Amino acid sequence: MYSRHSRHLRKARSPVFVPVFVLAMRLSFCSPLYAQAQQTTQENSPSGEVSLQVVVVRSPEEAQQVLDRLKKGEDFGSLAREKSIDSTASAGGYMGKFEPKELRAELRDALRGLGPGEVSPVAKIPSGYAILKVMKASAPGDPGSAADPSRDLSRILPLAATGDIKYMPNLSGLVEATYAISQYPDKPTDWNLNPQNVCKMRKESMAATIDYLKDFIAPENPASHQPLEIMQAYYFLGQLHAYQGEMEQAIKQIERAYQVAASSIPDSIPSMEEALGIFYLHKSEIENGAFSAPGEKCLFPISAGSAYKKTADSEKSIEFLMKFLDRKPDSLEVKWLLNLAYMTLGKYPAGVPAKYLIPPSLFESKENIGRFRDVAPEAGLDKFSMSGGVIVDDFENNGLLNVVTSSNGVCEPLHFFHNNGDGTFTNKSAEAGLSEQLGGLNIMQTDYNNDGCLDILVLRGGWEFAQRKSLLRNNCDGTFTDVTVASGLGNEATTTQTGVWADINNDGLLDLFVGREDGSNQLFLNKGDGTFEDISKSAGIDKSAFTKGVVAADYDNDGYVDFFVSSYGKKILYHNNHDNTFTDVAEDAGVSDPGQSFAAWFFDYDNDGWPDLFVTSFYASVDETVRTYQGAPHNAPTMKLYKNLGNGKFKDVTAEVGLDKVFMPMGANFGDIDNDGFLDIYLGTGIPSYGALVPNVLLRNHDGKYFVDVTASSGTGELHKGHGVAFADIDNSGHEAILAVTGGATPGDSHTFRLFENPGNDNDWINIKLAGVKTNRPAIGVRIKVTVENKGQGKRSIYRWVGSGGSFGASPFEQHIGLGKSARIAEVEIWWPTSKTRQTFSDVGKNQFIEIKEFASDYAKLKRPRYRLGGAKRGVTSAAAKSPAEKTMADPGKNK
């Protein structure tokens, strides 16, 4: 029996479904979602942007046939629609307007010397054999015209990779599941404007596609199909089972595809062997509780004491990985996986064949700040889900930090964890009214209406398909109301997972910048009446880019906030012109690096009073990460740290500070893990593929001079996918814990939440909460300067700007500031850019919580309960207020 949806798909087999098989193979091994783009220049290629069309076919013979037909005068677009296996085929091969330097080296070579209207020779690329055409100028609105807005590098990523970057095969089913929903015929026209409809369409399209595939490979049908089609059908079906975590069924289908390959398509054998090695390892992890009850089972490097009890699947994984290495012994990614498989058996390093051993000495930490411990289970943070975002902040105004998480799973609601005040949390999502808020790859807090209660923004659609945002107003009674449509933010579905709140015109209202993957970025001006106006075009920020991160800071200290955009292409630094418009100054400032990037943030890594810029590169390559550990040269660009020189310029100090590494970070954030006053970095790593098993990374800032990898010694190297990351003094102990949403992009890669408790030390600290009056209530963008004197070391200044940290994951607005050993706070200075006022407080006590209200003459000490995470009582810290201001601070009233 097959559903009516399955019957629709069967009818569409000729024009749609057979190409889907080809796409499944091509996208899984070189996904447009995650293929790499490294840009370099090429002499003699056309200069400037040119409009291009492309045809990609499977064989050189087919390519020659296409060329012959083009020479006879046939239309390029018609041939692209008929013959091309590239994702641009339905658009007549139209790629958009691109500079040749943004394309693969092979394609740049093919374009060399071509003029408008001319066709290139055949170029061999990983996905097939390509022919390009440089289009002539056309009328506005036609493909290739200057007015055409298509400028999305993500559409052509398989054509945009260069160098020798080795890609990890996308073995997760995400591409197949996304394609299934995109082709599903029964979607309502506004399906992606309603989270419940998105969930429904996901379920229906998955079921229909699986039914169709089973029908396609049924015994009575395959005789009429070619071996390639049969192999691809098994492979596609296996990927969909893997997406759902049905690894036994997934392996069964891939093994059938492997049998077809062995008998008819020998070139596909190594790919199938790697797939089976990865799927068996994933199955072994699931059956040994590495996702549901991880403990130290997936902390890298896995110790012999954490070896798996059930070993059969890990042994099968080793069998297939060894077969692959017999054919391709130089593959770093498969060597890495082989070493991991032996770790799960407790046989690393001794059991690994010597020629494939990656020695444990490569992972040792050069410094030890103590061992963090995951206390999420005993604390009641029992979230088990896919990738997503996290916010840690006080949503109930009781001095206790709550935890809110989201999930990329389109059928999973937000989770609101109430802080019980005893080191434990209770899931109160339903009571908070969040059960209907489904999905959301990232979330962040704000106070858009200045009522003193923190609201939530949910961002959806990143990497997959357009969906609507959600703005959730905090009702100040423990509940939230969806005001998205009323606010003017819900009129359009977009693919995004990044945004930032900032007051662009110093009117005391928080405005919203949203970065998009599927079109021009958006800037919404807060009108002060609960609604927003889209001023993207008039503000000059409406550039199209495959945007993965947007962050804000007043980088030139002129009193107005600026924006940085991280993307798959040239970066953008928007300087605020003080009139609700912005100018891109990235090139002049020295931060326009064209590589592929993701998370970003401004922070003052060296405490010189100028916001520096950190940008993570993002290349889906386990090979490149292994090169980092081996100290080998990279083919992909590394992370970047740009030091702010204070004159509108930045200097690339990446290599100087030891950050010239490649780690595949998505979620990332910063905090001070050892209270020395210098900000450290935690990177959540990974891509959707089940084979992307590389550890999260903790980098200690050594006195603002360089960064040291302390992952192994700290016990924070979670091997599974890291996403939303927050640093927070969540138990009021004076030490920041690391909270991390862990889990992949599919239900089959779900994982438990991680709460890494800080081991602590005897360095001093202070926590400062700010309350705006003329400035926005949570004081976003306000600068804190703490002048501290450490015994025997003289005075120094430590700088912080109020915000939630990185571009993926949200730390509290209340600022935790480490002071170092034997510290005396000489002065605390607050600079409020909206009111252009400065507050200065002398001889402030250390190791306490204080609150400072804009314009107040004194600060208030805050009483905070102090408990050990998991419920063991530490004792309570309290202090009498320094002045009568405490009563005011307890209920400061609404912003005016």
Tab-separated table of N, CA and C in Angstrom, residues 771-831:
chain	number	residue	atom	x	y	z
A	771	ALA	N	21.481	48.279	33.821
A	771	ALA	CA	20.080	48.564	33.508
A	771	ALA	C	19.994	49.927	32.847
A	772	GLY	N	19.598	49.956	31.591
A	772	GLY	CA	19.489	51.211	30.871
A	772	GLY	C	18.243	51.979	31.242
A	773	VAL	N	18.322	53.290	31.128
A	773	VAL	CA	17.166	54.170	31.328
A	773	VAL	C	16.884	54.884	30.009
A	774	LYS	N	17.793	55.745	29.587
A	774	LYS	CA	17.681	56.310	28.237
A	774	LYS	C	18.191	55.307	27.218
A	775	THR	N	19.212	54.568	27.600
A	775	THR	CA	19.744	53.479	26.771
A	775	THR	C	18.769	52.311	26.807
A	776	ASN	N	18.868	51.401	25.831
A	776	ASN	CA	18.015	50.217	25.850
A	776	ASN	C	18.155	49.504	27.190
A	777	ARG	N	17.059	48.932	27.667
A	777	ARG	CA	17.006	48.406	29.041
A	777	ARG	C	18.106	47.387	29.358
A	778	PRO	N	18.386	46.372	28.488
A	778	PRO	CA	19.451	45.415	28.841
A	778	PRO	C	20.848	45.951	28.616
A	779	ALA	N	20.971	47.206	28.156
A	779	ALA	CA	22.259	47.887	28.002
A	779	ALA	C	23.146	47.265	26.928
A	780	ILE	N	22.544	46.671	25.906
A	780	ILE	CA	23.332	46.078	24.824
A	780	ILE	C	24.178	47.157	24.155
A	781	GLY	N	25.471	46.876	24.026
A	781	GLY	CA	26.398	47.809	23.401
A	781	GLY	C	27.113	48.729	24.367
A	782	VAL	N	26.747	48.699	25.646
A	782	VAL	CA	27.388	49.567	26.643
A	782	VAL	C	28.747	48.994	27.033
A	783	ARG	N	29.732	49.872	27.233
A	783	ARG	CA	31.090	49.441	27.540
A	783	ARG	C	31.365	49.482	29.046
A	784	ILE	N	32.018	48.428	29.524
A	784	ILE	CA	32.471	48.343	30.914
A	784	ILE	C	33.996	48.324	30.916
A	785	LYS	N	34.581	49.161	31.736
A	785	LYS	CA	36.031	49.165	31.920
A	785	LYS	C	36.323	48.962	33.411
A	786	VAL	N	37.033	47.907	33.714
A	786	VAL	CA	37.419	47.622	35.088
A	786	VAL	C	38.930	47.783	35.212
A	787	THR	N	39.345	48.700	36.046
A	787	THR	CA	40.771	48.876	36.308
A	787	THR	C	41.112	48.102	37.577
A	788	VAL	N	42.038	47.178	37.456
A	788	VAL	CA	42.342	46.266	38.551
A	788	VAL	C	43.842	46.284	38.831
A	789	GLU	N	44.172	46.088	40.078
A	789	GLU	CA	45.572	45.995	40.481
A	789	GLU	C	45.815	44.611	41.078
A	790	ASN	N	46.656	43.825	40.428
A	790	ASN	CA	47.018	42.505	40.926
A	790	ASN	C	48.311	42.605	41.719
A	791	LYS	N	48.349	41.905	42.801
A	791	LYS	CA	49.486	41.995	43.715
A	791	LYS	C	50.805	41.757	42.974
A	792	GLY	N	51.697	42.750	43.084
A	792	GLY	CA	53.012	42.629	42.477
A	792	GLY	C	53.048	42.843	40.986
A	793	GLN	N	51.896	43.202	40.361
A	793	GLN	CA	51.861	43.343	38.902
A	793	GLN	C	51.395	44.710	38.424
A	794	GLY	N	51.043	45.587	39.311
A	794	GLY	CA	50.603	46.911	38.899
A	794	GLY	C	49.172	46.913	38.378
A	795	LYS	N	48.743	48.062	37.828
A	795	LYS	CA	47.376	48.220	37.350
A	795	LYS	C	47.241	47.810	35.881
A	796	ARG	N	46.056	47.351	35.541
A	796	ARG	CA	45.707	47.046	34.154
A	796	ARG	C	44.211	47.258	34.003
A	797	SER	N	43.752	47.375	32.764
A	797	SER	CA	42.325	47.561	32.490
A	797	SER	C	41.769	46.359	31.740
A	798	ILE	N	40.533	46.022	32.054
A	798	ILE	CA	39.819	44.914	31.414
A	798	ILE	C	38.545	45.500	30.812
A	799	TYR	N	38.260	45.184	29.553
A	799	TYR	CA	37.143	45.785	28.838
A	799	TYR	C	36.111	44.728	28.437
A	800	ARG	N	34.849	45.093	28.598
A	800	ARG	CA	33.751	44.260	28.118
A	800	ARG	C	32.679	45.145	27.497
A	801	TRP	N	31.993	44.622	26.488
A	801	TRP	CA	30.826	45.271	25.902
A	801	TRP	C	29.633	44.356	26.118
A	802	VAL	N	28.511	44.905	26.577
A	802	VAL	CA	27.344	44.088	26.894
A	802	VAL	C	26.768	43.490	25.620
A	803	GLY	N	26.582	42.188	25.635
A	803	GLY	CA	26.013	41.446	24.520
A	803	GLY	C	25.975	39.984	24.893
A	804	SER	N	25.506	39.165	23.977
A	804	SER	CA	25.354	37.740	24.268
A	804	SER	C	26.501	36.901	23.740
A	805	GLY	N	27.536	37.557	23.186
A	805	GLY	CA	28.716	36.802	22.769
A	805	GLY	C	28.762	36.566	21.284
A	806	GLY	N	28.909	35.300	20.886
A	806	GLY	CA	29.126	34.941	19.492
A	806	GLY	C	27.881	35.045	18.643
A	807	SER	N	28.024	34.620	17.392
A	807	SER	CA	26.897	34.710	16.457
A	807	SER	C	26.087	33.422	16.421
A	808	PHE	N	26.355	32.503	17.333
A	808	PHE	CA	25.585	31.258	17.422
A	808	PHE	C	25.660	30.789	18.874
A	809	GLY	N	24.601	31.033	19.627
A	809	GLY	CA	24.605	30.772	21.062
A	809	GLY	C	24.645	32.082	21.810
A	810	ALA	N	23.981	32.157	22.981
A	810	ALA	CA	23.814	33.429	23.675
A	810	ALA	C	24.134	33.296	25.154
A	811	SER	N	25.169	33.998	25.590
A	811	SER	CA	25.531	34.088	26.997
A	811	SER	C	24.702	35.181	27.672
A	812	PRO	N	24.693	35.249	29.011
A	812	PRO	CA	23.887	36.275	29.696
A	812	PRO	C	24.371	37.688	29.387
A	813	PHE	N	23.431	38.639	29.425
A	813	PHE	CA	23.808	40.042	29.284
A	813	PHE	C	24.613	40.506	30.506
A	814	GLU	N	24.311	39.956	31.656
A	814	GLU	CA	25.112	40.272	32.836
A	814	GLU	C	26.546	39.811	32.584
A	815	GLN	N	27.497	40.691	32.821
A	815	GLN	CA	28.877	40.407	32.454
A	815	GLN	C	29.668	39.835	33.629
A	816	HIS	N	30.217	38.638	33.409
A	816	HIS	CA	31.131	38.023	34.360
A	816	HIS	C	32.549	38.417	33.966
A	817	ILE	N	33.283	39.008	34.871
A	817	ILE	CA	34.619	39.538	34.553
A	817	ILE	C	35.638	38.954	35.518
A	818	GLY	N	36.570	38.162	34.985
A	818	GLY	CA	37.671	37.651	35.788
A	818	GLY	C	38.681	38.749	36.063
A	819	LEU	N	39.291	38.707	37.249
A	819	LEU	CA	40.190	39.776	37.670
A	819	LEU	C	41.619	39.301	37.904
A	820	GLY	N	41.853	37.993	37.853
A	820	GLY	CA	43.182	37.485	38.144
A	820	GLY	C	43.398	37.270	39.634
A	821	LYS	N	44.609	36.893	39.987
A	821	LYS	CA	44.941	36.529	41.364
A	821	LYS	C	45.203	37.762	42.221
A	822	SER	N	44.757	37.692	43.479
A	822	SER	CA	45.028	38.743	44.478
A	822	SER	C	44.711	40.122	43.919
A	823	ALA	N	43.463	40.298	43.471
A	823	ALA	CA	43.075	41.516	42.764
A	823	ALA	C	42.433	42.545	43.690
A	824	ARG	N	42.637	43.803	43.351
A	824	ARG	CA	41.911	44.915	43.958
A	824	ARG	C	41.335	45.749	42.822
A	825	ILE	N	40.012	45.976	42.859
A	825	ILE	CA	39.374	46.783	41.831
A	825	ILE	C	39.574	48.255	42.182
A	826	ALA	N	40.364	48.937	41.381
A	826	ALA	CA	40.610	50.357	41.612
A	826	ALA	C	39.452	51.211	41.118
A	827	GLU	N	38.821	50.764	40.007
A	827	GLU	CA	37.771	51.597	39.424
A	827	GLU	C	36.929	50.768	38.461
A	828	VAL	N	35.632	51.059	38.444
A	828	VAL	CA	34.713	50.530	37.436
A	828	VAL	C	34.124	51.718	36.688
A	829	GLU	N	34.260	51.704	35.371
A	829	GLU	CA	33.747	52.798	34.542
A	829	GLU	C	32.739	52.241	33.544
A	830	ILE	N	31.595	52.897	33.430
A	830	ILE	CA	30.548	52.499	32.479
A	830	ILE	C	30.341	53.642	31.492
A	831	TRP	N	30.432	53.322	30.208
A	831	TRP	CA	30.194	54.313	29.153
A	831	TRP	C	28.901	53.959	28.433
